[in-house]
Amino acid sequence: MELQNAKRIFDDAIRNKYGVGAFNFVNLETLKSILESAEENKSPVIVQCSTGAIKYAGVDTLVAMCKSYAEKMTVPVCLNLDHGATFEDCKKCIDAGFTNVMIDASHLPYEENIEVTKRVVEYAHSKGVTVEAEIGVLAGVEDEVSATEDQAKYTDPKQAYEFVKATGVDSLAIAIGTSHGTVKFKGEAKLRFDILEEVEKLLPFFPIVLHGASSIPQDMVKLAEEYGATLSGSCGIPEEMLREACSHNVCKVNVDSDLRLSFTAGIRKSLAENPSNVDMRKYNLEGMKLIKQVVKHKMDNVFGSSNRVM
Ligand code: G3H
Ligand code: 13P
Ligand code: ZN
């Protein structure tokens, strides 16, 4: 089917209390692995590109690949711009065929965040595209934006409420203690579910987005390390916490690092075990198998999005 905006995908997720994975892709291999997982699991799915991925692969190529796979599929696929930094980033993607865009002006002063988000919402809605914005700042690197743990700011629920009302945005990313990358916690994992619950009270049935939601599966870390990777300190969001988040208003769960990790582990293993192989299809396939294993596990056992499309 045609690429979908996020409206119906979120409506169903929020009504039935499950989460939809929003998985980053940068090339055919990542995209194909994610989409095959969604189709086999009968799960709605969001695939997304950062501005870095767009620089790497080209916006038209990414859209064309996505459309051409999605039109042969039976589950809804939404194509999202991840962490658009400016109105121009968002407009470029909307014009190219993206069906959801994120404007991430969370690092700007609050009033400026409202202003640019409103501008994106107005343009996107005129083209049938839905919009995500962000309030609060996650620790770690968000493409062009980076913040240390001290600079990270939890979302203020009242401000989130005002922001949604002022901008007309379709979903909102909030900061409750997750962060981007493979090292999310120094000590014990801790998320501010009290903030999530407060936001849910003020904005009932409004779609909330969790960035930095990779679990960094330890079996993948071990496998990658067995074949030469150095990933000390790697630690993700426990699956139990993600399940709990999805039982609240979180209906978009952003995952990039887990896919990078599993793809790399598979390729490392394949290259080490087949030193005479120079056919990239063979080692790519080993990476793709592991991406599929990770994505399908999340859909089945963590987000609860499998078998939602009949
Ligand atoms: O939110 C950040 C994503 O993991 C994208 O990362 O900008 O390196 O493609 P990237
Ligand atoms: P991870 O680094 O936890 O995979 O987060 C990805 C993300 O939030 C993309 O926007
Ligand atoms: Zn993110």
Coordinates of C-alpha atoms in Angstrom, one line a residue, residues 8-305:
R8 CA -4.2 6.0 12.0
I9 CA -1.1 4.1 13.1
F10 CA -1.1 6.1 16.4
D11 CA -4.9 6.0 16.8
D12 CA -4.8 2.2 16.9
A13 CA -1.7 2.0 19.0
I14 CA -3.0 4.4 21.7
R15 CA -6.5 2.8 21.8
N16 CA -5.0 -0.7 22.1
K17 CA -2.1 0.2 24.3
Y18 CA 0.9 -1.0 22.2
G19 CA 3.9 0.7 20.8
V20 CA 5.0 1.0 17.2
G21 CA 8.8 0.7 16.5
A22 CA 10.4 3.6 14.6
F23 CA 13.5 2.1 13.2
N24 CA 16.3 4.1 11.5
F25 CA 17.6 3.0 8.2
V26 CA 20.5 4.3 6.0
N27 CA 20.6 1.8 3.1
L28 CA 18.7 -1.0 1.3
E29 CA 19.9 -3.6 3.8
T30 CA 18.6 -1.9 6.9
L31 CA 15.3 -0.9 5.2
K32 CA 14.6 -4.3 3.8
S33 CA 15.3 -6.1 7.1
I34 CA 12.9 -3.8 9.0
L35 CA 10.1 -4.0 6.4
E36 CA 10.4 -7.8 6.0
S37 CA 10.1 -8.1 9.8
A38 CA 7.0 -5.9 9.8
E39 CA 5.3 -7.8 7.0
E40 CA 6.0 -11.2 8.5
N41 CA 4.9 -10.1 11.9
K42 CA 1.7 -8.3 10.6
S43 CA 2.9 -5.2 12.5
P44 CA 2.5 -1.5 11.5
V45 CA 6.0 0.1 11.3
I46 CA 7.7 3.5 11.1
V47 CA 11.0 3.7 9.2
Q48 CA 13.0 6.9 9.6
C49 CA 16.1 8.7 8.3
S50 CA 18.2 11.2 10.1
T51 CA 19.6 14.2 8.2
G52 CA 22.9 12.4 8.4
A53 CA 21.3 9.4 6.6
I54 CA 19.9 11.7 4.0
K55 CA 23.3 13.2 3.4
Y56 CA 24.7 9.7 3.1
A57 CA 22.2 8.2 0.7
G58 CA 20.2 11.0 -0.9
V59 CA 16.6 11.9 -0.1
D60 CA 15.1 10.8 -3.4
T61 CA 16.8 7.4 -3.3
L62 CA 15.6 6.8 0.3
V63 CA 12.0 7.7 -0.6
A64 CA 12.0 5.7 -3.8
M65 CA 13.3 2.6 -2.1
C66 CA 10.8 2.9 0.7
K67 CA 7.8 3.5 -1.6
S68 CA 8.8 0.6 -3.9
Y69 CA 8.9 -1.9 -1.0
A70 CA 5.8 -0.5 0.8
E71 CA 3.6 -0.7 -2.2
K72 CA 3.9 -4.5 -2.2
M73 CA 3.2 -4.7 1.5
T74 CA 0.0 -5.3 3.4
V75 CA 0.9 -3.5 6.7
P76 CA 1.0 0.3 7.1
V77 CA 4.4 1.8 6.6
C78 CA 5.1 5.4 7.6
L79 CA 8.3 7.2 6.5
N80 CA 9.6 9.7 9.0
L81 CA 12.3 12.4 9.1
D82 CA 14.2 11.8 12.4
H83 CA 15.4 15.0 14.2
G84 CA 14.9 17.5 11.4
A85 CA 16.8 20.6 12.7
T86 CA 15.1 23.3 10.6
F87 CA 11.9 24.1 8.7
E88 CA 13.9 23.7 5.5
D89 CA 14.9 20.1 6.5
C90 CA 11.3 19.2 7.1
K91 CA 10.0 20.9 3.9
K92 CA 12.6 19.1 1.8
C93 CA 11.4 15.7 3.1
I94 CA 7.7 16.6 2.9
D95 CA 8.2 17.6 -0.8
A96 CA 10.2 14.4 -1.5
G97 CA 7.4 12.1 -0.1
F98 CA 8.0 11.6 3.6
T99 CA 4.7 11.0 5.5
N100 CA 5.7 12.2 9.0
V101 CA 8.5 14.6 10.0
M102 CA 10.1 15.4 13.3
I103 CA 11.1 19.0 13.9
D104 CA 13.5 18.9 16.7
A105 CA 13.9 22.5 18.0
S106 CA 14.1 21.3 21.6
H107 CA 17.5 22.9 22.1
L108 CA 16.2 26.3 21.2
P109 CA 14.4 28.6 23.7
Y110 CA 10.8 27.5 24.3
E111 CA 9.1 30.3 22.3
E112 CA 11.4 29.6 19.3
N113 CA 10.6 25.9 19.5
I114 CA 6.9 26.8 19.3
E115 CA 7.4 29.2 16.4
V116 CA 9.3 26.8 14.1
T117 CA 7.1 23.8 15.1
K118 CA 4.0 25.8 14.2
R119 CA 5.5 26.7 10.8
V120 CA 6.3 23.0 10.1
V121 CA 2.8 21.9 11.3
E122 CA 1.1 24.4 9.0
Y123 CA 3.1 23.3 5.9
A124 CA 3.0 19.5 6.7
H125 CA -0.7 19.5 7.4
S126 CA -1.4 21.2 4.1
K127 CA 0.2 18.2 2.4
G128 CA -1.4 15.5 4.6
V129 CA 1.9 14.9 6.5
T130 CA 1.9 14.5 10.3
V131 CA 4.4 16.1 12.6
E132 CA 6.4 15.2 15.7
A133 CA 8.2 17.7 17.9
E134 CA 10.2 17.5 21.1
I135 CA 10.2 19.2 24.5
G136 CA 13.1 18.6 27.0
V137 CA 16.6 17.6 26.0
L138 CA 17.9 14.1 25.9
A139 CA 21.5 13.4 27.0
G140 CA 23.8 12.2 24.2
V141 CA 24.1 13.1 20.5
E142 CA 21.0 13.8 18.4
D143 CA 22.6 14.2 15.0
E144 CA 23.4 18.0 14.9
V145 CA 22.4 18.4 18.5
S146 CA 24.5 17.1 21.4
A147 CA 24.0 17.4 25.2
T148 CA 25.9 16.1 28.2
E149 CA 24.1 14.3 31.0
D150 CA 24.2 17.6 33.0
Q151 CA 22.7 19.6 30.1
A152 CA 19.9 17.1 29.6
K153 CA 16.5 18.4 30.8
Y154 CA 13.5 16.4 31.7
T155 CA 10.3 17.4 30.1
D156 CA 8.0 19.6 32.2
P157 CA 4.5 18.1 31.8
K158 CA 2.7 21.5 32.0
Q159 CA 4.9 22.9 29.3
A160 CA 4.3 19.8 27.2
Y161 CA 0.5 20.4 27.5
E162 CA 0.9 24.1 26.5
F163 CA 3.2 23.2 23.7
V164 CA 0.8 20.7 22.1
K165 CA -2.1 23.1 22.4
A166 CA 0.0 26.0 20.9
T167 CA 1.5 24.1 18.0
G168 CA -1.2 21.6 16.8
V169 CA 1.6 19.0 16.6
D170 CA 0.5 15.3 16.1
S171 CA 2.9 13.6 18.5
L172 CA 5.5 14.7 21.1
A173 CA 8.9 13.4 22.1
I174 CA 9.5 13.8 25.8
A175 CA 12.7 13.4 27.9
I176 CA 12.2 11.0 30.8
G177 CA 15.8 9.7 31.1
T178 CA 16.5 7.9 27.9
S179 CA 19.4 8.9 25.7
H180 CA 20.9 8.2 22.3
G181 CA 23.7 5.7 21.6
T182 CA 25.0 2.5 23.2
V183 CA 25.7 3.8 26.7
K184 CA 22.5 5.0 28.4
F185 CA 23.2 4.6 32.1
K186 CA 26.3 4.7 34.2
G187 CA 24.7 3.0 37.1
E188 CA 21.2 1.5 37.5
A189 CA 18.6 2.2 34.7
K190 CA 16.1 4.8 35.8
L191 CA 13.2 6.4 33.8
R192 CA 10.9 9.1 35.2
F193 CA 7.6 7.3 34.8
D194 CA 6.1 10.0 37.0
I195 CA 6.6 12.5 34.2
L196 CA 5.1 10.2 31.6
E197 CA 2.1 9.6 33.8
E198 CA 1.6 13.4 34.4
V199 CA 1.8 14.1 30.7
E200 CA -0.7 11.3 30.1
K201 CA -3.1 12.9 32.6
L202 CA -2.8 16.3 31.0
L203 CA -2.9 14.9 27.4
P204 CA -5.1 11.8 27.4
F205 CA -4.9 9.7 24.2
F206 CA -2.1 12.0 22.8
P207 CA 0.7 10.1 21.1
I208 CA 4.0 10.3 23.0
V209 CA 7.4 9.4 21.4
L210 CA 10.3 7.8 23.2
H211 CA 13.7 8.5 21.7
G212 CA 16.9 6.7 22.7
A213 CA 14.9 3.5 23.3
S214 CA 17.4 0.8 22.2
S215 CA 17.9 -2.1 24.7
I216 CA 21.4 -2.8 23.6
P217 CA 20.9 -6.6 23.8
Q218 CA 23.8 -8.1 25.6
D219 CA 23.9 -11.2 23.4
M220 CA 24.6 -8.9 20.4
V221 CA 27.3 -7.0 22.4
K222 CA 29.0 -10.3 23.2
L223 CA 28.8 -11.5 19.6
A224 CA 30.3 -8.3 18.3
E225 CA 33.0 -8.3 20.9
E226 CA 33.8 -11.9 20.2
Y227 CA 34.7 -10.8 16.7
G228 CA 36.8 -7.7 17.6
A229 CA 34.4 -4.9 18.6
T230 CA 35.1 -2.8 21.7
L231 CA 31.9 -1.8 23.3
S232 CA 32.7 -1.5 27.0
G233 CA 30.0 0.1 29.2
S234 CA 27.2 -0.6 26.6
C235 CA 23.9 -0.6 28.3
G236 CA 20.4 0.0 27.1
I237 CA 16.8 0.5 28.3
P238 CA 15.6 -2.7 30.0
E239 CA 12.8 -4.3 28.0
E240 CA 10.5 -4.3 31.0
M241 CA 10.6 -0.5 31.1
L242 CA 9.8 -0.3 27.4
R243 CA 6.8 -2.6 28.0
E244 CA 5.6 -0.3 30.7
A245 CA 6.1 2.8 28.6
C246 CA 4.0 1.2 25.8
S247 CA 1.2 0.5 28.2
H248 CA 1.0 4.3 28.8
N249 CA 0.7 6.8 26.0
V250 CA 4.1 6.0 24.3
C251 CA 3.2 4.8 20.9
K252 CA 6.4 5.5 18.9
V253 CA 9.5 3.9 20.2
N254 CA 12.7 5.0 18.4
V255 CA 15.4 2.4 17.8
D256 CA 18.7 2.9 15.9
S257 CA 21.6 1.7 18.0
D258 CA 20.2 -1.9 18.3
L259 CA 20.1 -2.2 14.5
R260 CA 23.6 -0.8 14.1
L261 CA 24.9 -3.2 16.7
S262 CA 23.2 -6.4 15.4
F263 CA 24.1 -5.6 11.7
T264 CA 27.8 -5.0 12.7
A265 CA 27.9 -8.1 14.8
G266 CA 26.6 -10.3 11.9
I267 CA 29.0 -8.8 9.4
R268 CA 32.0 -9.1 11.7
K269 CA 31.2 -12.8 12.3
S270 CA 30.7 -13.6 8.7
L271 CA 33.9 -11.9 7.6
A272 CA 35.9 -13.6 10.3
E273 CA 34.5 -17.0 9.5
N274 CA 34.8 -16.6 5.7
P275 CA 38.1 -14.7 5.1
S276 CA 38.2 -15.6 1.4
N277 CA 34.6 -14.2 0.8
V278 CA 34.6 -10.9 -1.1
D279 CA 30.9 -11.0 -2.1
M280 CA 29.2 -8.3 0.0
R281 CA 25.8 -9.8 -0.4
K282 CA 26.9 -12.8 1.6
Y283 CA 28.1 -10.9 4.7
N284 CA 25.4 -8.3 4.4
L285 CA 22.8 -11.1 4.6
E286 CA 24.3 -12.2 7.9
G287 CA 23.9 -8.7 9.3
M288 CA 20.3 -8.5 7.9
K289 CA 19.4 -11.8 9.6
L290 CA 20.4 -10.3 13.0
I291 CA 18.5 -7.1 12.4
K292 CA 15.4 -9.1 11.6
Q293 CA 15.9 -11.2 14.8
V294 CA 16.1 -8.0 16.9
V295 CA 13.2 -6.2 15.2
K296 CA 10.8 -9.2 15.3
H297 CA 11.6 -9.8 19.0
K298 CA 10.7 -6.2 19.8
M299 CA 7.4 -6.4 17.8
D300 CA 6.4 -9.7 19.4
N301 CA 7.7 -9.4 23.0
V302 CA 8.3 -5.7 23.9
F303 CA 6.2 -3.3 21.9
G304 CA 3.3 -5.7 21.3
S305 CA 2.7 -4.5 17.7

